[in-house]
Every structure is written in structure tokens, then in C-alpha cells.
Amino acid sequence: MVPVVFVHGIRLSGAAWSEQLELLGHPAKAVDLPGHGTRRGERFTLAGAANAVAEAIDEPALVVGHSLGGYVAIAAAARHPERVAGLVVAGSTCLPGRTLEAPFRIAHRLLMRLPDQGERLGRRQFESMLPPKLAQAVIDGGIATEVIPDVAKAFADFDVLGGLGSYPGPTWLINGSRDHFRRHERRFLDVCADGRLINVPKAGHYLPMVRGQEFSRLVFDAARGLASRPAEASPPRR
């Protein structure tokens, strides 16, 4: 099967995928985007993030992105389609814009006013929501609240539907049924050259981390589907 490259969400790091790397039982790696994890302190740009994903791909791979990582995965596939055998976009089907940007900017301003810049709140959030081992990995990887303005600026002019529509390969759009980032999922599906939409009942935005085993099965199925895919496959009926 094709290898898998995981792309994390905003403020987090490749450590957010540590459980998936264990569960998948398949060649896989997780990247740190600029401004996050081991690259904390770097400026985040969309081009830099897409290049970080492309540089992590040794051979055509299934690129799996969650939240911010889903948008970056789309950008990487649009810029480097020859490196992306398939896309899994999780929790990333809300069109960027002021409606999406404003809450992040407000949250950033509030958190940065705190003495620890929201570090304690972030720790408590993930400790209460995630399995203990994964929560500790996420915390140890760092919670980069300071990167939020750069991310918001980078996506201000990103034509995500245009980028996704230009990618010719297969795409799996995976959302929790309770995820607020699924608002425009049908518009995303409509532009896919070869798309599938999967909604997971009673799951929220952090589906890949909260329901890791279930998400891992979906990723494995996508990777297996790519391995058995004919060289010139026709897009499936939606």
C-alpha cells in the first residue's frame, strides 16, 4: 500500500498523530508545519506549509490532514499533484473567510493576555478530551497559540475550492456529524474530481484524536483502496 503522511491542526504538532502512527500498522510519518512543534518560532505561510508536506513525501503518498492540516493538504495536492496519491481531508470543509477567521483572532487576543498565553487552558482542554497517552504527547509537542494570526493571514486569500478542484486524484472528505467545520462539505465534494464524503455519527471536530481507532480504519481503507485502484480509474458516482 502507499505510504501515509499526516498533517496536524492549528497550534498542534506531528505529535497529535502519535496514536495513528501506532494504530495504522503501515508506513507513515507526521510532519510539523512551520510555526508548530519542532518548527515553532518560524513564520507560517501557506506556501511554506505546503512545501513542508511535499518535502516529507519520498514516494507518492496518501496525505491525511485534519483541521488546518486538511487545508494545507489541499494546498500541497494542488501544488504537487504528482506527489499526492490521494487525499484524506478531515474537519476541513468550511470555506475560509471572515466568518471562520474572526473567532480565531478573538481567541488569540484573549489567550495572549493570560500570563502563560493560554498554555494551561490548552493543557486542560486536551487532558479532558483525549486518551491520557495522546494528551501527553500533544502537550509535549507544544501548543503554539502565537501562530494563529499568521495562519489567519495565510488563508485570507486561499481559494480552497479552486485548489481542491485542480487536484485530479481521489479525495476522502471525512467529518464528524457534530463538527462545525463541515458547513460547506457538499460544495467541497462537488469540486472533487474523484470524491467521497463520509460522516461519522456523533463525532465532533477532534474525531481523528478522540476516536482514533475508528479514524485509523478509515485511513487504512483509503490507503488500501489506492493500492487496488486501476491506473486509469473512473471517478465514482456520488
mmCIF file of C-alpha atoms in Angstrom:
data_model
loop_
_atom_site.group_PDB
_atom_site.id
_atom_site.type_symbol
_atom_site.label_atom_id
_atom_site.label_comp_id
_atom_site.label_asym_id
_atom_site.label_seq_id
_atom_site.Cartn_x
_atom_site.Cartn_y
_atom_site.Cartn_z
ATOM 1 C CA MET A 1 0.000 0.000 0.000
ATOM 2 C CA VAL A 2 1.029 3.616 -0.458
ATOM 3 C CA PRO A 3 2.691 5.364 2.493
ATOM 4 C CA VAL A 4 0.753 7.879 4.580
ATOM 5 C CA VAL A 5 1.748 11.420 5.565
ATOM 6 C CA PHE A 6 -0.235 13.041 8.386
ATOM 7 C CA VAL A 7 -0.686 16.824 8.715
ATOM 8 C CA HIS A 8 -1.778 18.278 12.075
ATOM 9 C CA GLY A 9 -4.200 21.005 13.078
ATOM 10 C CA ILE A 10 -3.610 24.573 14.235
ATOM 11 C CA ARG A 11 -1.425 25.088 17.336
ATOM 12 C CA LEU A 12 -0.518 21.388 17.491
ATOM 13 C CA SER A 13 2.328 19.314 16.007
ATOM 14 C CA GLY A 14 3.018 15.975 14.405
ATOM 15 C CA ALA A 15 2.688 14.512 17.913
ATOM 16 C CA ALA A 16 -1.087 14.829 17.513
ATOM 17 C CA TRP A 17 -0.833 11.808 15.184
ATOM 18 C CA SER A 18 1.219 9.597 17.528
ATOM 19 C CA GLU A 19 -1.702 7.259 18.186
ATOM 20 C CA GLN A 20 -2.460 6.981 14.459
ATOM 21 C CA LEU A 21 1.163 6.105 13.721
ATOM 22 C CA GLU A 22 0.887 3.221 16.207
ATOM 23 C CA LEU A 23 -2.549 2.037 15.114
ATOM 24 C CA LEU A 24 -2.078 2.158 11.365
ATOM 25 C CA GLY A 25 0.461 -0.659 11.131
ATOM 26 C CA HIS A 26 1.598 0.765 7.825
ATOM 27 C CA PRO A 27 4.479 3.014 6.627
ATOM 28 C CA ALA A 28 3.561 6.516 7.806
ATOM 29 C CA LYS A 29 5.019 9.755 9.129
ATOM 30 C CA ALA A 30 3.727 13.019 10.588
ATOM 31 C CA VAL A 31 5.088 16.451 9.694
ATOM 32 C CA ASP A 32 5.484 19.598 11.765
ATOM 33 C CA LEU A 33 4.203 22.655 9.917
ATOM 34 C CA PRO A 34 6.064 25.990 10.124
ATOM 35 C CA GLY A 35 5.345 27.706 13.419
ATOM 36 C CA HIS A 36 4.437 24.414 15.142
ATOM 37 C CA GLY A 37 6.228 21.665 17.067
ATOM 38 C CA THR A 38 9.927 21.453 16.219
ATOM 39 C CA ARG A 39 9.443 24.424 13.852
ATOM 40 C CA ARG A 40 7.895 26.669 16.462
ATOM 41 C CA GLY A 41 9.100 30.231 16.028
ATOM 42 C CA GLU A 42 9.122 30.061 12.231
ATOM 43 C CA ARG A 43 6.639 32.185 10.318
ATOM 44 C CA PHE A 44 3.674 30.251 8.988
ATOM 45 C CA THR A 45 2.858 30.744 5.312
ATOM 46 C CA LEU A 46 0.644 28.616 3.109
ATOM 47 C CA ALA A 47 3.450 28.063 0.593
ATOM 48 C CA GLY A 48 5.847 27.069 3.365
ATOM 49 C CA ALA A 49 3.321 24.678 4.861
ATOM 50 C CA ALA A 50 2.527 23.049 1.514
ATOM 51 C CA ASN A 51 6.243 22.669 0.824
ATOM 52 C CA ALA A 52 6.763 21.064 4.245
ATOM 53 C CA VAL A 53 4.242 18.395 3.295
ATOM 54 C CA ALA A 54 5.736 17.868 -0.162
ATOM 55 C CA GLU A 55 9.247 17.570 1.266
ATOM 56 C CA ALA A 56 8.073 14.814 3.637
ATOM 57 C CA ILE A 57 6.890 12.664 0.721
ATOM 58 C CA ASP A 58 9.511 10.209 -0.541
ATOM 59 C CA GLU A 59 7.144 8.494 -2.982
ATOM 60 C CA PRO A 60 3.507 9.212 -3.901
ATOM 61 C CA ALA A 61 1.606 9.117 -0.635
ATOM 62 C CA LEU A 62 -1.844 9.341 0.874
ATOM 63 C CA VAL A 63 -1.850 12.746 2.588
ATOM 64 C CA VAL A 64 -4.136 12.921 5.618
ATOM 65 C CA GLY A 65 -4.868 16.349 7.077
ATOM 66 C CA HIS A 66 -7.046 17.419 9.986
ATOM 67 C CA SER A 67 -8.445 20.924 10.501
ATOM 68 C CA LEU A 68 -5.643 23.322 9.463
ATOM 69 C CA GLY A 69 -3.817 20.255 8.189
ATOM 70 C CA GLY A 70 -6.682 19.443 5.839
ATOM 71 C CA TYR A 71 -6.465 22.845 4.175
ATOM 72 C CA VAL A 72 -2.679 22.541 3.945
ATOM 73 C CA ALA A 73 -3.055 19.057 2.450
ATOM 74 C CA ILE A 74 -5.326 20.510 -0.243
ATOM 75 C CA ALA A 75 -2.774 23.232 -0.980
ATOM 76 C CA ALA A 76 0.013 20.640 -1.186
ATOM 77 C CA ALA A 77 -2.016 18.451 -3.555
ATOM 78 C CA ALA A 78 -2.794 21.432 -5.786
ATOM 79 C CA ARG A 79 0.870 22.471 -5.939
ATOM 80 C CA HIS A 80 2.401 18.975 -6.107
ATOM 81 C CA PRO A 81 -0.240 16.592 -7.504
ATOM 82 C CA GLU A 82 2.409 14.134 -8.688
ATOM 83 C CA ARG A 83 3.424 13.506 -5.067
ATOM 84 C CA VAL A 84 -0.079 13.018 -3.678
ATOM 85 C CA ALA A 85 -1.623 9.638 -4.499
ATOM 86 C CA GLY A 86 -4.761 10.521 -2.549
ATOM 87 C CA LEU A 87 -6.175 12.958 -0.019
ATOM 88 C CA VAL A 88 -8.000 12.479 3.262
ATOM 89 C CA VAL A 89 -9.411 15.812 4.432
ATOM 90 C CA ALA A 90 -10.862 15.657 7.946
ATOM 91 C CA GLY A 91 -12.697 18.516 9.635
ATOM 92 C CA SER A 92 -11.700 20.968 6.923
ATOM 93 C CA THR A 93 -14.771 21.629 4.774
ATOM 94 C CA CYS A 94 -15.713 25.116 5.921
ATOM 95 C CA LEU A 95 -14.740 27.860 3.494
ATOM 96 C CA PRO A 96 -12.065 30.209 4.873
ATOM 97 C CA GLY A 97 -13.171 33.791 5.327
ATOM 98 C CA ARG A 98 -14.106 36.328 7.979
ATOM 99 C CA THR A 99 -16.721 34.023 9.499
ATOM 100 C CA LEU A 100 -14.009 31.449 10.130
ATOM 101 C CA GLU A 101 -11.185 33.891 10.824
ATOM 102 C CA ALA A 102 -12.835 36.161 13.415
ATOM 103 C CA PRO A 103 -13.272 33.569 16.208
ATOM 104 C CA PHE A 104 -9.623 32.545 15.910
ATOM 105 C CA ARG A 105 -8.380 36.140 16.114
ATOM 106 C CA ILE A 106 -10.592 36.844 19.127
ATOM 107 C CA ALA A 107 -9.456 33.668 20.869
ATOM 108 C CA HIS A 108 -5.827 34.562 20.154
ATOM 109 C CA ARG A 109 -6.168 38.046 21.657
ATOM 110 C CA LEU A 110 -7.807 36.662 24.788
ATOM 111 C CA LEU A 111 -5.303 33.862 25.265
ATOM 112 C CA MET A 112 -2.283 36.084 24.726
ATOM 113 C CA ARG A 113 -3.449 38.342 27.559
ATOM 114 C CA LEU A 114 -3.020 35.481 30.033
ATOM 115 C CA PRO A 115 0.307 35.189 31.901
ATOM 116 C CA ASP A 116 1.040 31.817 30.278
ATOM 117 C CA GLN A 117 -0.573 32.766 26.934
ATOM 118 C CA GLY A 118 -3.217 30.074 27.356
ATOM 119 C CA GLU A 119 -0.821 27.181 27.925
ATOM 120 C CA ARG A 120 -2.695 25.935 30.977
ATOM 121 C CA LEU A 121 -6.086 26.162 29.262
ATOM 122 C CA GLY A 122 -4.732 24.243 26.282
ATOM 123 C CA ARG A 123 -3.332 21.529 28.514
ATOM 124 C CA ARG A 124 -6.600 21.158 30.382
ATOM 125 C CA GLN A 125 -8.578 21.054 27.143
ATOM 126 C CA PHE A 126 -6.601 18.156 25.724
ATOM 127 C CA GLU A 127 -6.274 16.322 29.037
ATOM 128 C CA SER A 128 -10.052 16.345 29.428
ATOM 129 C CA MET A 129 -10.780 15.310 25.847
ATOM 130 C CA LEU A 130 -8.084 12.859 24.736
ATOM 131 C CA PRO A 131 -6.754 9.500 25.929
ATOM 132 C CA PRO A 132 -4.026 10.186 28.530
ATOM 133 C CA LYS A 133 -1.103 8.956 26.417
ATOM 134 C CA LEU A 134 -2.141 11.032 23.392
ATOM 135 C CA ALA A 135 -2.914 14.085 25.537
ATOM 136 C CA GLN A 136 0.584 13.979 26.994
ATOM 137 C CA ALA A 137 2.123 13.612 23.536
ATOM 138 C CA VAL A 138 0.163 16.639 22.305
ATOM 139 C CA ILE A 139 1.235 18.706 25.312
ATOM 140 C CA ASP A 140 4.857 17.633 24.987
ATOM 141 C CA GLY A 141 4.775 18.613 21.308
ATOM 142 C CA GLY A 142 3.806 22.159 22.285
ATOM 143 C CA ILE A 143 0.681 24.274 21.858
ATOM 144 C CA ALA A 144 1.585 27.183 19.579
ATOM 145 C CA THR A 145 -1.128 29.744 20.274
ATOM 146 C CA GLU A 146 1.109 32.513 18.947
ATOM 147 C CA VAL A 147 0.855 31.173 15.386
ATOM 148 C CA ILE A 148 -2.861 31.946 14.996
ATOM 149 C CA PRO A 149 -2.522 35.425 13.351
ATOM 150 C CA ASP A 150 -0.073 34.119 10.749
ATOM 151 C CA VAL A 151 -2.406 31.233 9.919
ATOM 152 C CA ALA A 152 -5.407 33.557 9.609
ATOM 153 C CA LYS A 153 -3.443 35.876 7.308
ATOM 154 C CA ALA A 154 -2.211 32.967 5.177
ATOM 155 C CA PHE A 155 -5.726 31.734 4.488
ATOM 156 C CA ALA A 156 -7.319 35.105 3.822
ATOM 157 C CA ASP A 157 -6.906 34.747 0.050
ATOM 158 C CA PHE A 158 -6.716 30.956 -0.282
ATOM 159 C CA ASP A 159 -9.068 29.649 -2.965
ATOM 160 C CA VAL A 160 -9.544 26.260 -1.320
ATOM 161 C CA LEU A 161 -12.256 25.096 -3.723
ATOM 162 C CA GLY A 162 -10.106 26.043 -6.688
ATOM 163 C CA GLY A 163 -7.163 24.178 -5.206
ATOM 164 C CA LEU A 164 -9.203 21.092 -4.440
ATOM 165 C CA GLY A 165 -10.842 21.188 -7.849
ATOM 166 C CA SER A 166 -7.465 21.244 -9.580
ATOM 167 C CA TYR A 167 -6.326 18.048 -7.872
ATOM 168 C CA PRO A 168 -7.085 15.070 -10.145
ATOM 169 C CA GLY A 169 -6.689 12.270 -7.620
ATOM 170 C CA PRO A 170 -9.118 10.602 -5.206
ATOM 171 C CA THR A 171 -10.256 12.537 -2.151
ATOM 172 C CA TRP A 172 -11.985 11.371 1.007
ATOM 173 C CA LEU A 173 -13.805 14.118 2.937
ATOM 174 C CA ILE A 174 -14.298 12.825 6.482
ATOM 175 C CA ASN A 175 -16.293 14.788 9.052
ATOM 176 C CA GLY A 176 -17.821 14.142 12.413
ATOM 177 C CA SER A 177 -21.568 14.699 12.200
ATOM 178 C CA ARG A 178 -21.250 17.274 15.002
ATOM 179 C CA ASP A 179 -18.270 19.112 13.514
ATOM 180 C CA HIS A 180 -18.837 22.837 12.944
ATOM 181 C CA PHE A 181 -16.198 22.702 10.175
ATOM 182 C CA ARG A 182 -18.408 20.583 7.896
ATOM 183 C CA ARG A 183 -20.632 23.509 6.925
ATOM 184 C CA HIS A 184 -19.705 23.561 3.212
ATOM 185 C CA GLU A 185 -18.911 19.872 2.767
ATOM 186 C CA ARG A 186 -21.232 19.474 -0.227
ATOM 187 C CA ARG A 187 -19.507 22.307 -2.067
ATOM 188 C CA PHE A 188 -16.165 20.662 -1.397
ATOM 189 C CA LEU A 189 -17.477 17.322 -2.640
ATOM 190 C CA ASP A 190 -18.883 18.894 -5.792
ATOM 191 C CA VAL A 191 -15.478 20.207 -6.919
ATOM 192 C CA CYS A 192 -13.596 16.950 -6.310
ATOM 193 C CA ALA A 193 -12.516 15.139 -9.460
ATOM 194 C CA ASP A 194 -12.947 11.862 -7.577
ATOM 195 C CA GLY A 195 -14.582 12.444 -4.217
ATOM 196 C CA ARG A 196 -16.270 10.624 -1.385
ATOM 197 C CA LEU A 197 -17.964 12.131 1.662
ATOM 198 C CA ILE A 198 -18.001 10.223 4.951
ATOM 199 C CA ASN A 199 -19.854 11.494 8.010
ATOM 200 C CA VAL A 200 -19.119 9.745 11.311
ATOM 201 C CA PRO A 201 -22.162 9.771 13.626
ATOM 202 C CA LYS A 202 -21.921 11.551 16.989
ATOM 203 C CA ALA A 203 -18.330 12.676 16.369
ATOM 204 C CA GLY A 204 -17.046 16.221 16.693
ATOM 205 C CA HIS A 205 -14.166 18.223 15.287
ATOM 206 C CA TYR A 206 -11.430 16.209 17.007
ATOM 207 C CA LEU A 207 -12.604 12.917 15.503
ATOM 208 C CA PRO A 208 -9.091 11.701 14.499
ATOM 209 C CA MET A 209 -7.824 12.129 18.058
ATOM 210 C CA VAL A 210 -10.890 11.291 20.147
ATOM 211 C CA ARG A 211 -11.959 8.267 18.114
ATOM 212 C CA GLY A 212 -8.547 7.168 16.945
ATOM 213 C CA GLN A 213 -9.262 3.528 16.175
ATOM 214 C CA GLU A 214 -12.274 4.392 14.051
ATOM 215 C CA PHE A 215 -10.374 7.058 12.143
ATOM 216 C CA SER A 216 -7.404 4.737 11.653
ATOM 217 C CA ARG A 217 -9.673 2.195 9.972
ATOM 218 C CA LEU A 218 -10.916 4.871 7.581
ATOM 219 C CA VAL A 219 -7.351 5.867 6.698
ATOM 220 C CA PHE A 220 -6.343 2.231 6.242
ATOM 221 C CA ASP A 221 -9.321 1.654 3.953
ATOM 222 C CA ALA A 222 -8.350 4.692 1.868
ATOM 223 C CA ALA A 223 -4.738 3.512 1.584
ATOM 224 C CA ARG A 224 -5.884 0.020 0.649
ATOM 225 C CA GLY A 225 -8.264 1.471 -1.926
ATOM 226 C CA LEU A 226 -5.397 3.353 -3.553
ATOM 227 C CA ALA A 227 -3.324 0.180 -3.714
ATOM 228 C CA SER A 228 -6.073 -1.683 -5.570
ATOM 229 C CA ARG A 229 -7.027 1.256 -7.775
ATOM 230 C CA PRO A 230 -6.662 0.727 -11.562
ATOM 231 C CA ALA A 231 -4.198 3.044 -13.242
ATOM 232 C CA GLU A 232 -6.989 4.851 -15.100
ATOM 233 C CA ALA A 233 -9.936 4.652 -12.741
ATOM 234 C CA SER A 234 -13.171 6.465 -13.410
ATOM 235 C CA PRO A 235 -14.488 8.815 -10.712
ATOM 236 C CA PRO A 236 -17.169 7.081 -8.627
ATOM 237 C CA ARG A 237 -20.778 8.134 -8.739
ATOM 238 C CA ARG A 238 -21.737 10.342 -5.823
#
